Every structure is written in structure tokens, then in C-alpha cells.
Amino acid sequence: TFSGPIIHCGGYNLERATRALYSGLADLIGFGTLFIANPDLPERLANGWPLTEPQRNSFYGGGAWGYVDYPRYRGSL
């Protein structure tokens, strides 16, 4: 039996991640795609700010567009 930390990722939102953490199903949740589209994701989740939808058609295109050009939420610092 594995006794180390369990990391879950894939399709999580704040509500689902919170349930997984509090139920003991996971020790850490990874937000890969949401982080690409929301560089300020921790602030957005903590403040209930809206999330930007990832533009999946820009993934794996070989350039920066769609990876490093998503804006921070206008209410963040």
C-alpha cells in the first residue's frame, strides 16, 4: 500500500477539488489547463473571481500565443 502523498489532476474545479481534499481522496490537486488560462488562479479561486476559459485550439501550436498571454483578472494586483 502506498503511503505517500496523492496528487490528483484533470477536470477539477474549486468545488470538486475541495471535496477531494477534505474527504482524504487526495493530498494535492493539480490545475494544469486552468492555470494556463488563469495565471492568477489562486487569487481567482480565493476571491470567487470568474475564470477565463482556455482556448484549446491554441495548445501545442509551437508559439507563446495561448500559453503565456492570458491576462490576470482586472481585480487582482
Short mmCIF file of C-alpha atoms in Angstrom, two decimals:
data_model
loop_
_atom_site.label_atom_id
_atom_site.label_comp_id
_atom_site.label_asym_id
_atom_site.label_seq_id
_atom_site.Cartn_x
_atom_site.Cartn_y
_atom_site.Cartn_z
CA THR A 1 0.00 0.00 0.00
CA PHE A 2 1.30 3.41 -0.99
CA SER A 3 1.53 5.77 1.98
CA GLY A 4 2.93 8.87 0.28
CA PRO A 5 1.02 11.96 -0.83
CA ILE A 6 -1.58 11.52 -3.56
CA ILE A 7 -1.86 14.17 -6.28
CA HIS A 8 -4.98 14.30 -8.45
CA CYS A 9 -5.41 16.36 -11.61
CA GLY A 10 -7.68 16.57 -14.61
CA GLY A 11 -11.02 18.31 -14.79
CA TYR A 12 -11.05 19.76 -11.30
CA ASN A 13 -12.86 22.93 -10.33
CA LEU A 14 -12.80 24.53 -6.88
CA GLU A 15 -15.80 22.60 -5.55
CA ARG A 16 -14.61 19.20 -6.75
CA ALA A 17 -11.05 19.86 -5.55
CA THR A 18 -12.27 20.90 -2.12
CA ARG A 19 -14.34 17.72 -1.79
CA ALA A 20 -11.39 15.55 -2.82
CA LEU A 21 -9.09 17.21 -0.31
CA TYR A 22 -11.50 17.20 2.64
CA SER A 23 -12.59 13.61 2.02
CA GLY A 24 -8.96 12.45 2.05
CA LEU A 25 -9.12 11.22 -1.55
CA ALA A 26 -6.19 13.48 -2.47
CA ASP A 27 -3.48 15.46 -0.71
CA LEU A 28 -2.92 17.91 -3.56
CA ILE A 29 -4.88 18.94 -6.66
CA GLY A 30 -3.19 19.97 -9.91
CA PHE A 31 -4.86 22.58 -12.13
CA GLY A 32 -2.85 22.44 -15.36
CA THR A 33 -5.24 23.71 -18.03
CA LEU A 34 -6.96 26.18 -15.71
CA PHE A 35 -3.56 27.60 -14.75
CA ILE A 36 -2.64 28.17 -18.40
CA ALA A 37 -5.74 30.33 -18.91
CA ASN A 38 -5.66 31.92 -15.46
CA PRO A 39 -2.12 32.91 -14.43
CA ASP A 40 -3.59 34.27 -11.20
CA LEU A 41 -5.62 31.11 -10.48
CA PRO A 42 -5.05 31.02 -6.68
CA GLU A 43 -6.29 34.62 -6.38
CA ARG A 44 -9.30 33.92 -8.60
CA LEU A 45 -10.30 30.85 -6.61
CA ALA A 46 -9.77 32.56 -3.24
CA ASN A 47 -11.81 35.61 -4.24
CA GLY A 48 -14.53 33.93 -6.28
CA TRP A 49 -13.45 35.81 -9.41
CA PRO A 50 -14.53 34.40 -12.79
CA LEU A 51 -12.24 32.02 -14.64
CA THR A 52 -11.05 32.54 -18.19
CA GLU A 53 -11.84 29.60 -20.45
CA PRO A 54 -8.75 28.04 -22.03
CA GLN A 55 -8.52 28.37 -25.81
CA ARG A 56 -7.65 24.74 -26.52
CA ASN A 57 -7.23 25.42 -30.23
CA SER A 58 -4.05 27.32 -29.35
CA PHE A 59 -2.46 24.46 -27.42
CA TYR A 60 0.62 22.80 -28.92
CA GLY A 61 0.89 25.43 -31.64
CA GLY A 62 4.59 25.99 -31.16
CA GLY A 63 4.37 29.61 -30.01
CA ALA A 64 3.58 31.71 -26.97
CA TRP A 65 0.01 32.53 -28.09
CA GLY A 66 -2.40 30.72 -25.84
CA TYR A 67 0.18 29.86 -23.19
CA VAL A 68 1.72 32.99 -21.73
CA ASP A 69 -0.57 35.75 -22.95
CA TYR A 70 -3.70 35.23 -20.84
CA PRO A 71 -4.34 38.34 -18.74
CA ARG A 72 -4.64 38.48 -14.99
CA TYR A 73 -8.09 39.30 -13.66
CA ARG A 74 -8.60 43.07 -13.61
CA GLY A 75 -9.42 42.97 -9.87
CA SER A 76 -6.07 41.36 -8.99
CA LEU A 77 -2.88 43.20 -8.10
#
